[in-house]
Coordinates of C-alpha atoms in Angstrom, one line a residue:
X1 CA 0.0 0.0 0.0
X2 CA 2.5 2.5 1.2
X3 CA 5.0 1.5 -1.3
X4 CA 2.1 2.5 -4.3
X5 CA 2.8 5.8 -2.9
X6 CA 4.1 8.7 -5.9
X7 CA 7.6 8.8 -3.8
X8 CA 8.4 4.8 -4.4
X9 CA 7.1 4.9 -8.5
X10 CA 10.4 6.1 -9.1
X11 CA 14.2 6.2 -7.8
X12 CA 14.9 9.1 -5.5
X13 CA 17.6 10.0 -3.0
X14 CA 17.7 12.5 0.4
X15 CA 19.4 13.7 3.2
X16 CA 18.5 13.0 8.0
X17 CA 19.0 15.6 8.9
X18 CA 16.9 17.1 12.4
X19 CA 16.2 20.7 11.9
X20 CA 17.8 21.5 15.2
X21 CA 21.3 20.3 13.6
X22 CA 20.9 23.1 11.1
X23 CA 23.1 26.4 11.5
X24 CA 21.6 28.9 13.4
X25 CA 21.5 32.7 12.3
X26 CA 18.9 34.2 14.1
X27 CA 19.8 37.5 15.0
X28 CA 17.1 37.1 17.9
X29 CA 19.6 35.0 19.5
X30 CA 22.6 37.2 19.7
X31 CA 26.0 36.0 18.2
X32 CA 27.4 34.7 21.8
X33 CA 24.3 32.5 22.4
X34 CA 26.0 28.8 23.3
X35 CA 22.7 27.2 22.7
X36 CA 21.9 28.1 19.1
X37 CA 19.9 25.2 17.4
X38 CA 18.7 24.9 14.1
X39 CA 15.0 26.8 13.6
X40 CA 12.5 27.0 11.0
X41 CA 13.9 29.8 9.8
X42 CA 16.3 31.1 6.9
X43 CA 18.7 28.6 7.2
X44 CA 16.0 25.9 6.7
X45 CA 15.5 27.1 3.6
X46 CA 19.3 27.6 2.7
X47 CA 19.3 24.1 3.3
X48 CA 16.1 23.2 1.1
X49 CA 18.0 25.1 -1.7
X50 CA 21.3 22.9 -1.0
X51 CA 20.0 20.3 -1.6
X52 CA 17.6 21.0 -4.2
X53 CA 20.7 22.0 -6.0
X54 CA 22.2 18.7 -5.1
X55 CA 19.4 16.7 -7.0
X56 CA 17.8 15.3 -3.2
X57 CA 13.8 15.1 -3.5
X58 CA 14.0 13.9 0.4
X59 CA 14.3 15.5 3.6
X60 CA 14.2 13.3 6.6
X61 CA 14.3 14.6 10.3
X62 CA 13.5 13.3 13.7
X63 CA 10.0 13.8 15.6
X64 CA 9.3 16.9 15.5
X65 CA 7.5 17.3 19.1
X66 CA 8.1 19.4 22.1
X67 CA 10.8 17.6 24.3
X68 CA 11.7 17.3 27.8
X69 CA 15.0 18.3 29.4
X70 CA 16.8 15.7 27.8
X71 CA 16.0 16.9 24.7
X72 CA 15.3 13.6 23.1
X73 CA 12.5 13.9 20.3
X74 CA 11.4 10.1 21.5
X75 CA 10.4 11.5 25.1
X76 CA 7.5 14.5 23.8
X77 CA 5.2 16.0 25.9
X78 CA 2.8 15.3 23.0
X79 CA 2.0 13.2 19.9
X80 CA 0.5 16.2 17.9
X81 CA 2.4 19.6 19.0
X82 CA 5.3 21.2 17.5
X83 CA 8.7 21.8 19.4
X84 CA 8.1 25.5 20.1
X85 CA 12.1 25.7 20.1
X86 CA 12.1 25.5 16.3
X87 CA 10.4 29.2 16.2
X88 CA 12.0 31.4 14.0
X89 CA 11.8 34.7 15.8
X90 CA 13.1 36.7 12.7
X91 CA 10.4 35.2 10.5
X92 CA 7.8 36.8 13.4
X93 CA 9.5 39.9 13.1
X94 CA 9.6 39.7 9.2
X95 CA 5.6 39.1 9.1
X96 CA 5.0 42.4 11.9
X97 CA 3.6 39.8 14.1
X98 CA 5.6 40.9 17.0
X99 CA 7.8 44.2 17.7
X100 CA 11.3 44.4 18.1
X101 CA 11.0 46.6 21.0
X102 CA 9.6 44.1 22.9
X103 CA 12.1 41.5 22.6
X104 CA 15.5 41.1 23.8
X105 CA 18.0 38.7 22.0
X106 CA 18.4 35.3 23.2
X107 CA 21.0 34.5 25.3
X108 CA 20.8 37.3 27.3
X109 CA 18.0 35.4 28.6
X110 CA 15.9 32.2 28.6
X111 CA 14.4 31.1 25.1
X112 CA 11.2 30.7 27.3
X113 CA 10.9 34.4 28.3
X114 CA 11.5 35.6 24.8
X115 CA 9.0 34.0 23.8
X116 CA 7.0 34.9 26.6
X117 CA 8.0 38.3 25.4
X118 CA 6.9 37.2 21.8
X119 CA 3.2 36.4 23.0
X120 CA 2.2 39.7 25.2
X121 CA 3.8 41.5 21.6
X122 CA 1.6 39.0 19.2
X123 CA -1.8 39.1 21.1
X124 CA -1.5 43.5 21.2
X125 CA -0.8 42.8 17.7
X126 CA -4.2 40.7 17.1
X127 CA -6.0 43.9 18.6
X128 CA -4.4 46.3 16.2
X129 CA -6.0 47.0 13.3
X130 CA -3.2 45.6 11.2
X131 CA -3.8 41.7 12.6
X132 CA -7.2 41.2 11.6
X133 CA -6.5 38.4 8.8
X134 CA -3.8 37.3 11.7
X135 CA -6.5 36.7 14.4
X136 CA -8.6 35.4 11.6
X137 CA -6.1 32.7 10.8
X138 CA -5.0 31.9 14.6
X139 CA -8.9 31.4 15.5
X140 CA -9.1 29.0 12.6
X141 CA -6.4 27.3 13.8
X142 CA -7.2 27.1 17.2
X143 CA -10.8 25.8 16.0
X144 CA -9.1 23.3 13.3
X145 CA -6.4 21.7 15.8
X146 CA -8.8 21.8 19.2
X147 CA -9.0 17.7 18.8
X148 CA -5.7 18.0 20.8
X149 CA -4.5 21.7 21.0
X150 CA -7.1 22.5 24.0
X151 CA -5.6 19.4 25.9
X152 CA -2.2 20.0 24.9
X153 CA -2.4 23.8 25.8
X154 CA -4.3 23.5 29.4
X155 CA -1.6 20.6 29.9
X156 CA 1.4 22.7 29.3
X157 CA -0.5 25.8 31.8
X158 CA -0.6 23.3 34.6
X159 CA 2.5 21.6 34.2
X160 CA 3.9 25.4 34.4
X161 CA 1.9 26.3 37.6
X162 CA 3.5 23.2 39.2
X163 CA 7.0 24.3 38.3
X164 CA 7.0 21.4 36.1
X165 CA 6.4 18.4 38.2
X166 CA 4.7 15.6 36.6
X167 CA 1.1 15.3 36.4
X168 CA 0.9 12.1 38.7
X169 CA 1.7 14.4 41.6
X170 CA -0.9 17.2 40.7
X171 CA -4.1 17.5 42.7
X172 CA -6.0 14.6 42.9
X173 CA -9.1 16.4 41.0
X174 CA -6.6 17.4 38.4
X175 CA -4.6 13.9 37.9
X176 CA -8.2 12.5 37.4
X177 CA -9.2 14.9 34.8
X178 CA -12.2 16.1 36.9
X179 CA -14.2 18.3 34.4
X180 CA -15.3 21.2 36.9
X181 CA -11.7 21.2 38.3
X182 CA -10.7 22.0 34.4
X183 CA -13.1 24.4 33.5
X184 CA -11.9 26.4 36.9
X185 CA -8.2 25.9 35.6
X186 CA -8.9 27.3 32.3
X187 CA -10.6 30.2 33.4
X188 CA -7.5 30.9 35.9
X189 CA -4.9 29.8 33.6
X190 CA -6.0 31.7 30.7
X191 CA -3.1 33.5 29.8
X192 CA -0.3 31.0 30.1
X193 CA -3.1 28.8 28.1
X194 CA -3.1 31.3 25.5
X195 CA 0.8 32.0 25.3
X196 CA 0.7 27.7 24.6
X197 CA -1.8 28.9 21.8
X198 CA 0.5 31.4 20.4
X199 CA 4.0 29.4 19.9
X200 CA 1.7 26.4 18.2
X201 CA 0.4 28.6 16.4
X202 CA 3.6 30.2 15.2
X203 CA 5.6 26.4 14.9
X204 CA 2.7 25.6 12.5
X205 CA 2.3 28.4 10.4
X206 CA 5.6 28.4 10.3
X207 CA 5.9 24.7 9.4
X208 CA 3.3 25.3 6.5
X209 CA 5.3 27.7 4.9
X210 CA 8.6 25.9 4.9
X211 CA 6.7 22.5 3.6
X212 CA 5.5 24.7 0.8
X213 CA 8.8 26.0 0.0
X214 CA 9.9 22.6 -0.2
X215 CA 7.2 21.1 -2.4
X216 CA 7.4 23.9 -4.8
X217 CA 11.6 22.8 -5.2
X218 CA 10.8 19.2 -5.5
X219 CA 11.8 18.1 -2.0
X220 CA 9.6 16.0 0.3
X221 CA 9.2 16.1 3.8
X222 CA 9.9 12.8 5.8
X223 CA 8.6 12.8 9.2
X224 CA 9.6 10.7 12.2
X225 CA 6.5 8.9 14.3
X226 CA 7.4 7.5 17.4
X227 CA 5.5 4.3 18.0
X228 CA 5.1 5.2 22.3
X229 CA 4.7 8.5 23.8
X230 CA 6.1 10.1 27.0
X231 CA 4.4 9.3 30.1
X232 CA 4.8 13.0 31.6
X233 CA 2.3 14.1 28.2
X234 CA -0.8 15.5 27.7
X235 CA -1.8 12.4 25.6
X236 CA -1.2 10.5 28.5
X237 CA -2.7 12.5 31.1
X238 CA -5.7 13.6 28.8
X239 CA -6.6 9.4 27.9
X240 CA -5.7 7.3 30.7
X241 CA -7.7 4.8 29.8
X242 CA -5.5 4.0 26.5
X243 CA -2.4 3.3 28.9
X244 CA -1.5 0.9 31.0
X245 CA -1.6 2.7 34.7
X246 CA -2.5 1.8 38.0
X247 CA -5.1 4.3 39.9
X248 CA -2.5 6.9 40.7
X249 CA -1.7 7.3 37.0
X250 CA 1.9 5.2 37.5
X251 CA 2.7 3.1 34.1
X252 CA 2.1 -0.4 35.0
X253 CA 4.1 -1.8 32.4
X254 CA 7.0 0.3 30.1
X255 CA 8.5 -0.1 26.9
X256 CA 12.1 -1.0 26.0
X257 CA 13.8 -3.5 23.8
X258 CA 15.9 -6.6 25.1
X259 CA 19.7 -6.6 24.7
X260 CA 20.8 -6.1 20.9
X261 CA 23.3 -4.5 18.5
X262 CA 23.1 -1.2 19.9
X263 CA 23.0 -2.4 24.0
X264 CA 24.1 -5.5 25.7
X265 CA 22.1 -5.1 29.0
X266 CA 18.7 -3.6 26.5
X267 CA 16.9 -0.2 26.4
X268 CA 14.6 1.1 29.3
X269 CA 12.8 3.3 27.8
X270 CA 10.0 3.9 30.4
X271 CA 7.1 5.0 27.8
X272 CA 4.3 3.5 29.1
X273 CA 2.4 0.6 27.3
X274 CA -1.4 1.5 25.7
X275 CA -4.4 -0.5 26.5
X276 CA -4.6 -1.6 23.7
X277 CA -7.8 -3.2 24.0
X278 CA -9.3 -0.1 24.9
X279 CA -7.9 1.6 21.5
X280 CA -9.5 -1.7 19.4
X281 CA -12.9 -1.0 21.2
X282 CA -13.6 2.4 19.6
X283 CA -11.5 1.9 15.6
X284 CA -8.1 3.2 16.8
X285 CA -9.2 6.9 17.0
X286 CA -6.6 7.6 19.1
X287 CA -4.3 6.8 16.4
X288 CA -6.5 7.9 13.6
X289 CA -6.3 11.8 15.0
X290 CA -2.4 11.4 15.6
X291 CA -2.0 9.9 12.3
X292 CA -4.6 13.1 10.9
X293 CA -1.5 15.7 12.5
X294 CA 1.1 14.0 11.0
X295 CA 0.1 14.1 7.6
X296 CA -0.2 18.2 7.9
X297 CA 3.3 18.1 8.7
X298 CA 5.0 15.0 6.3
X299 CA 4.4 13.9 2.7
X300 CA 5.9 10.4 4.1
X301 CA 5.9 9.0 7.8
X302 CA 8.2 6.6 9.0
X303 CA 6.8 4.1 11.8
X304 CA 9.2 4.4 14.6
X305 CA 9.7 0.7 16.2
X306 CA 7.3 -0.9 13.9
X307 CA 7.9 -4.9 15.3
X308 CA 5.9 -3.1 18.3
X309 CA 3.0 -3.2 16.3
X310 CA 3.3 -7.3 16.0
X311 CA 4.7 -7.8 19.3
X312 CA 6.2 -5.8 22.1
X313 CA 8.7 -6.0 24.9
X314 CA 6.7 -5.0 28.3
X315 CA 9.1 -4.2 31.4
X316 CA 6.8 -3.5 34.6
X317 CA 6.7 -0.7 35.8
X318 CA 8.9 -1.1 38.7
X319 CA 11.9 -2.3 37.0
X320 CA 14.8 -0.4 35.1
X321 CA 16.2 -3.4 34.1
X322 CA 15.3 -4.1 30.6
X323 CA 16.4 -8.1 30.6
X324 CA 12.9 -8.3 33.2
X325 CA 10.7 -7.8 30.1
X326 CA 9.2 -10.3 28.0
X327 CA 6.9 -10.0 24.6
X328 CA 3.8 -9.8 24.0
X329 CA 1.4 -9.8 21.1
X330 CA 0.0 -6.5 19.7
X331 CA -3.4 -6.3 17.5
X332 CA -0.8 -5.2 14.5
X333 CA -3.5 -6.7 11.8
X334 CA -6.5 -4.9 12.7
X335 CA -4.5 -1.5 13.4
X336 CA -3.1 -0.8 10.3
X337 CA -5.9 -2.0 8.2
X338 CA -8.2 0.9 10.7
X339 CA -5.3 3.3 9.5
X340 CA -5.3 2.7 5.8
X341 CA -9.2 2.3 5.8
X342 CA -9.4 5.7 7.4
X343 CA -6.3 6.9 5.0
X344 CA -5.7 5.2 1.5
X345 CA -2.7 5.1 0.4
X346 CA -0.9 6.3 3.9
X347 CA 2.6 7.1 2.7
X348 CA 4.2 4.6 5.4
X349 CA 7.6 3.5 6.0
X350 CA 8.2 0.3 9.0
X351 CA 11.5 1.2 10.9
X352 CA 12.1 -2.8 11.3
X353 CA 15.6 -2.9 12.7
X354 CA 16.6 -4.6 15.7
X355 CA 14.9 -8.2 16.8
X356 CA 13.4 -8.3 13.7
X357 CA 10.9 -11.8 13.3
X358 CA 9.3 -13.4 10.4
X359 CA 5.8 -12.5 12.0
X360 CA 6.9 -8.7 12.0
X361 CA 8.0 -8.9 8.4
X362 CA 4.6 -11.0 7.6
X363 CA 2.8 -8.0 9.0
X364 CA 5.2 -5.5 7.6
X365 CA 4.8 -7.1 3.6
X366 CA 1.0 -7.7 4.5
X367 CA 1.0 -3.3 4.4
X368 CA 3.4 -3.5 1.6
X369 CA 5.7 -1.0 3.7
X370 CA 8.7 0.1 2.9
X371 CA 11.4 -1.1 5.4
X372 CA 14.9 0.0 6.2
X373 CA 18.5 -1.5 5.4
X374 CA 21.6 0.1 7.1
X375 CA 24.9 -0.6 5.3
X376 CA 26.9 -0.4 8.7
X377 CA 25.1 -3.4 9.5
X378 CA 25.9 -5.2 6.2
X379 CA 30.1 -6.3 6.6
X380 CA 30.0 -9.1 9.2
X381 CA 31.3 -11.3 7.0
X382 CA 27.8 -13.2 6.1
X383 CA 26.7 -12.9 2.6
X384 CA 23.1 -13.6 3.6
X385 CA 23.0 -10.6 5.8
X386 CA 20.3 -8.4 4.4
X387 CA 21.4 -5.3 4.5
X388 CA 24.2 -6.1 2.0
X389 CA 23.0 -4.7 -1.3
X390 CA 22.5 -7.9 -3.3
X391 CA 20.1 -9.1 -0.8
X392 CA 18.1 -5.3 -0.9
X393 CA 14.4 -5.3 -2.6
X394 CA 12.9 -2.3 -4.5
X395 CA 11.1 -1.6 -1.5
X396 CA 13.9 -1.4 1.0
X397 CA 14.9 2.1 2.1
X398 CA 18.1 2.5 2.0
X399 CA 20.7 4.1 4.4
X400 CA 24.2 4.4 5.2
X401 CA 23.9 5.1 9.1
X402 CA 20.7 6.3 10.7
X403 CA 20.6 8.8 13.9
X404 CA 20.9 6.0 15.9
X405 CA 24.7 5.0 14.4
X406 CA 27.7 6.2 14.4
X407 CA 29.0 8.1 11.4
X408 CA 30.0 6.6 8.8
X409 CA 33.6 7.5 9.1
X410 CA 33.8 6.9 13.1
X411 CA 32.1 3.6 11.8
X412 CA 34.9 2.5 9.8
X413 CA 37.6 3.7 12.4
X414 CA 35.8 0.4 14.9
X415 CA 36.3 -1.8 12.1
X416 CA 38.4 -4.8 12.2
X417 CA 41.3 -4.9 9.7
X418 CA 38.8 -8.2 7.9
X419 CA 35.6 -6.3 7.7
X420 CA 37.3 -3.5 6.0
X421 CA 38.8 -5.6 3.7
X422 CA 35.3 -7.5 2.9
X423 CA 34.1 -3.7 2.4
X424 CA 36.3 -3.0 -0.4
X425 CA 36.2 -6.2 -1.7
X426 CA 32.5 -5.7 -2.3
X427 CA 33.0 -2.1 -3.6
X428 CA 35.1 -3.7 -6.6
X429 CA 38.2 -2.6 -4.4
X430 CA 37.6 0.7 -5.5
X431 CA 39.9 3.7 -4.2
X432 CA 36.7 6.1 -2.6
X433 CA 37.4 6.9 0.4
X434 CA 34.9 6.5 3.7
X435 CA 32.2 8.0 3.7
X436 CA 31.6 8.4 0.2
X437 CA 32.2 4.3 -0.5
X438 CA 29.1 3.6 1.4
X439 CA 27.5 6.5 0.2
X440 CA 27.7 5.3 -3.6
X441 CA 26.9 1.8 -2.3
X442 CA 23.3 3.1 -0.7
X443 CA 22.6 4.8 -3.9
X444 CA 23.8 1.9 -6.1
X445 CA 21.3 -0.1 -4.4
X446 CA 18.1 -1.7 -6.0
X447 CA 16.4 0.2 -3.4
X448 CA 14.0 3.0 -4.7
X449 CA 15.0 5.2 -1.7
X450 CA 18.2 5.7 -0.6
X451 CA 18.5 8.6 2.4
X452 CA 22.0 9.9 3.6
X453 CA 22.7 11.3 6.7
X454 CA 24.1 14.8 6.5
X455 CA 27.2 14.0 9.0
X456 CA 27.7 11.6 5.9
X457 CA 27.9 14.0 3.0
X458 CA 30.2 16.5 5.4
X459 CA 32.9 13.7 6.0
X460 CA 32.5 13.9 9.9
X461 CA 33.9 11.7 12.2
X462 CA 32.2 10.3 15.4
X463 CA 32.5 13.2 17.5
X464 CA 29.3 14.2 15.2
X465 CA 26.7 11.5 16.0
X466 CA 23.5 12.7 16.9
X467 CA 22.7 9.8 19.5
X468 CA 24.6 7.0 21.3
X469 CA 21.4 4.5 22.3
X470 CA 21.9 3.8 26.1
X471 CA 23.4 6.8 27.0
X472 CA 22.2 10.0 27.9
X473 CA 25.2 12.2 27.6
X474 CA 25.7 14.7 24.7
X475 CA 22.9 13.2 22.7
X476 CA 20.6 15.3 20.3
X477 CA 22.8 18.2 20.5
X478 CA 24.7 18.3 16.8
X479 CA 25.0 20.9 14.6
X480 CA 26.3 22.0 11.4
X481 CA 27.9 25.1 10.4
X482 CA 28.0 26.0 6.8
X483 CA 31.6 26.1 6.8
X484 CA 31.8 22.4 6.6
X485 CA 30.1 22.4 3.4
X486 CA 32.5 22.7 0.1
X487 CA 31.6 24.2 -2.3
X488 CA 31.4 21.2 -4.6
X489 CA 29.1 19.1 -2.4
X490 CA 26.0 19.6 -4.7
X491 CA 27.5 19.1 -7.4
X492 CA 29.3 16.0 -6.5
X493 CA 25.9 14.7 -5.1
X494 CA 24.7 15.2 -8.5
X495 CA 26.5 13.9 -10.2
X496 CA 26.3 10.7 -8.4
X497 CA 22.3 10.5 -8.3
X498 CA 22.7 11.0 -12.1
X499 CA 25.2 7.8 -12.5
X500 CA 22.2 5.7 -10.5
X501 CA 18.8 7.3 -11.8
X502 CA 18.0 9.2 -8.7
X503 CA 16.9 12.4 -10.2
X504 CA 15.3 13.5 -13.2
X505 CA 17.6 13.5 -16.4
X506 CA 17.0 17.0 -18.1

């Protein structure tokens, strides 16, 4: 089904890359600001024209959701919103939507209190004369997106008024979702409600405009959908009966994956598990209305942890030891066939790596999804290892490294003298150096999609990774600087997507 989609009728090429690993040149936050990340701002589309100019048709990125702390884009506060840190503050000042005057740069203080300062500016906008289309648009919005926005936003208000603590601790009335205990919360928390209002509001008209940029050159957007939430979310707190929690709102069981390539001792993730016999009772809609977000934001979704979906490993609740788990069976069948009923043709992609088992691909080829193939994992010496390209299918998506690896060059530093030797061998002992020998290899492949990671096409080492599994140390913090980029690098791309079909001979 998903490979039927326009995107797999033909061989294409693109570039992971998160948008907060792009440069950041905001003058809102001031030239000494040490924690600049990418924004959906100018530099997002400097990159669109990069690698429009390179021949790429895809951009891939992480989820796209608010994060905690940690900053991890697997751990949102919610399944629908958008990461308020990804504002652009220029492009609010370019549109008048909020004065200059009334905000000081960024990293003379908190990106929370400029933006604080960007609402109060904003909403005396709205009452001006000049915002009337603007407060047009952000009550359409706010109408259009209140299947999860009015959650979301009163969510955010209280999580604020209890400097942040999770919602299992809140007021019993609260915890519960009591409905007159809401009502009396919205009406006190009204305007840090409505400043929650104002930065989605801003992430997704700014999002719209960039995804329209990107169309227009040819480039697709390639979205990231985590298969769990956090438990500290609105979702969570908002539908307690879809999760698996004891009275007091405490995950009975957790998700996490038992020891494999990327951890000996397994991943403790601590999302908790849905009730998933609750979601089958009423069609999925849960589901359904995430799925409906996601496709205002992507033109192609990729399924984070899609054996989940067939079976799951369950950790209780009380344990952070992730060998304690065990698996158990998912309604995978009757989900997605609720998804593509409600959506033909759902542009889907399975992220099926890991403890990967005939049942999950049976269910995977059922859906006709695309799966994934990462070269680092092909040179262990087996020739039946499927990620090696003679074993790759049409419908394999094809990758060098994904976040989740190393880079391709700090790969091939760990490698044994053998494996590098099987490498060239394979590559017709040819004198490329690393990373561009794997790079040609993913877009050699039989594989209609082959997606690079930007560390990739910059020749980075490991001290670029974006995220070393089982750690939670210097993670999700990479950027790029557009100093690293030579001057040739389109071109080069190019002319290497022309060799192997992946863009449009003119």
């Amino acid at each position: 089904m998903a490979d039927k989609s326009p995107l797999f009728q033909r061989r294409t090429a693109g570039v992971l890359l998160h948008p907060t690993s792009l440069p950041c040149s905001e003058s809102c936050w001031g030239k000494n600001s040490k924690n600049a990340f990418g924004t959906l701002g100018k530099d997002a589309y400097y990159f669109i024209d990069l690698i429009a100019q390179a021949g790429l048709t895809i951009w891939q990125m992480l989820p796209t959701g608010p994060t905690q702390a940690d900053m991890s884009p697997y751990q949102s506060i919610s399944a629908h919103a958008g990461n308020p840190n990804l504002i652009s503050l220029d492009w609010l000042l370019e549109k008048g939507w909020i004065n200059a005057e009334d905000v000081q740069l960024v990293g003379e203080q908190s990106l929370g209190d400029a933006h604080q300062q960007c609402a109060l500016s904003f909403f005396k906008y709205l009452e001006s004369d000049k915002g009337t289309e603007t407060r047009e648009l952000f009550q359409t919005f706010c109408s259009q997106q209140h299947y999860w926005l009015d959650d979301f936003a009163l969510f955010c208000a209280l999580r604020s008024e209890f400097k942040g603590a999770s919602w299992v601790s809140w007021p019993k009335e609260l915890r519960a979702h009591d409905q007159a205990a809401l009502k009396k919360s919205r009406e006190q928390l009204k305007v840090k409600i409505d400043f929650v209002l104002f930065e989605q509001f801003a992430f997704f008209t700014q999002w719209q405009a960039l995804k329209k940029y990107a169309n227009q050159k040819g480039i697709y957007l390639f979205g990231d959908m985590p298969i769990f939430v956090g438990h500290d979310s609105a979702d969570v707190w908002a539908q307690q009966h879809y999760f698996q929690l004891d009275e007091e709102g405490n995950p009975l069981t957790v998700a996490g994956v038992p020891p494999d390539y990327f951890s000996e001792t397994g991943q403790h993730w601590g999302n908790p598990h849905y009730a998933w016999d609750a979601m089958q009772a009423d069609g999925f809609q849960w589901w359904l209305a995430r799925l409906r977000t996601q496709l205002q934001l992507f033109d192609l979704i990729r399924i984070d942890h899609f054996r989940g979906f067939e079976a799951y490993w369950e950790i209780p609740g009380n344990s952070h030891d992730a060998r304690l788990g065990k698996w158990v069976k998912a309604p995978g069948e009757a989900f997605l066939k609720a998804c593509f009923d409600a959506y033909p043709g759902l542009p889907l992609v399975a992220e099926n790596l890991g403890v990967i088992t005939d049942e999950v691909e049976a269910l995977r080829n059922q859906f006709e999804l695309p799966g994934m193939l990462v070269l680092q994992f092909a040179f262990d010496g087996n020739t039946n290892n499927p990620h090696l390209p003679h074993n790759h299918t049409r419908s394999d998506v094809i990758y060098t490294g994904t976040h989740d690896n190393d880079t391709t060059v700090g790969w091939y530093d760990t490698l044994s003298d053998a494996n590098r030797q099987q490498l060239k061998q394979y590559c017709f002992n040819s004198t490329d150096d690393v990373p561009w020998l794997l790079i040609e290899a993913a877009l050699a492949s039989v594989g209609r999609m082959a997606i690079i990671p930007m560390q990739d096409f910059l020749e980075l080492d490991g001290g670029h990774r974006m995220n070393m599994p089982g750690t939670t140390d210097k993670n999700w913090v990479w950027t790029f600087s557009w100093d690293q980029v030579e001057p040739t690098l389109a071109d080069r791309i190019r002319q290497l997507l022309r060799a192997y079909h992946r863009v449009e001979q003119h």
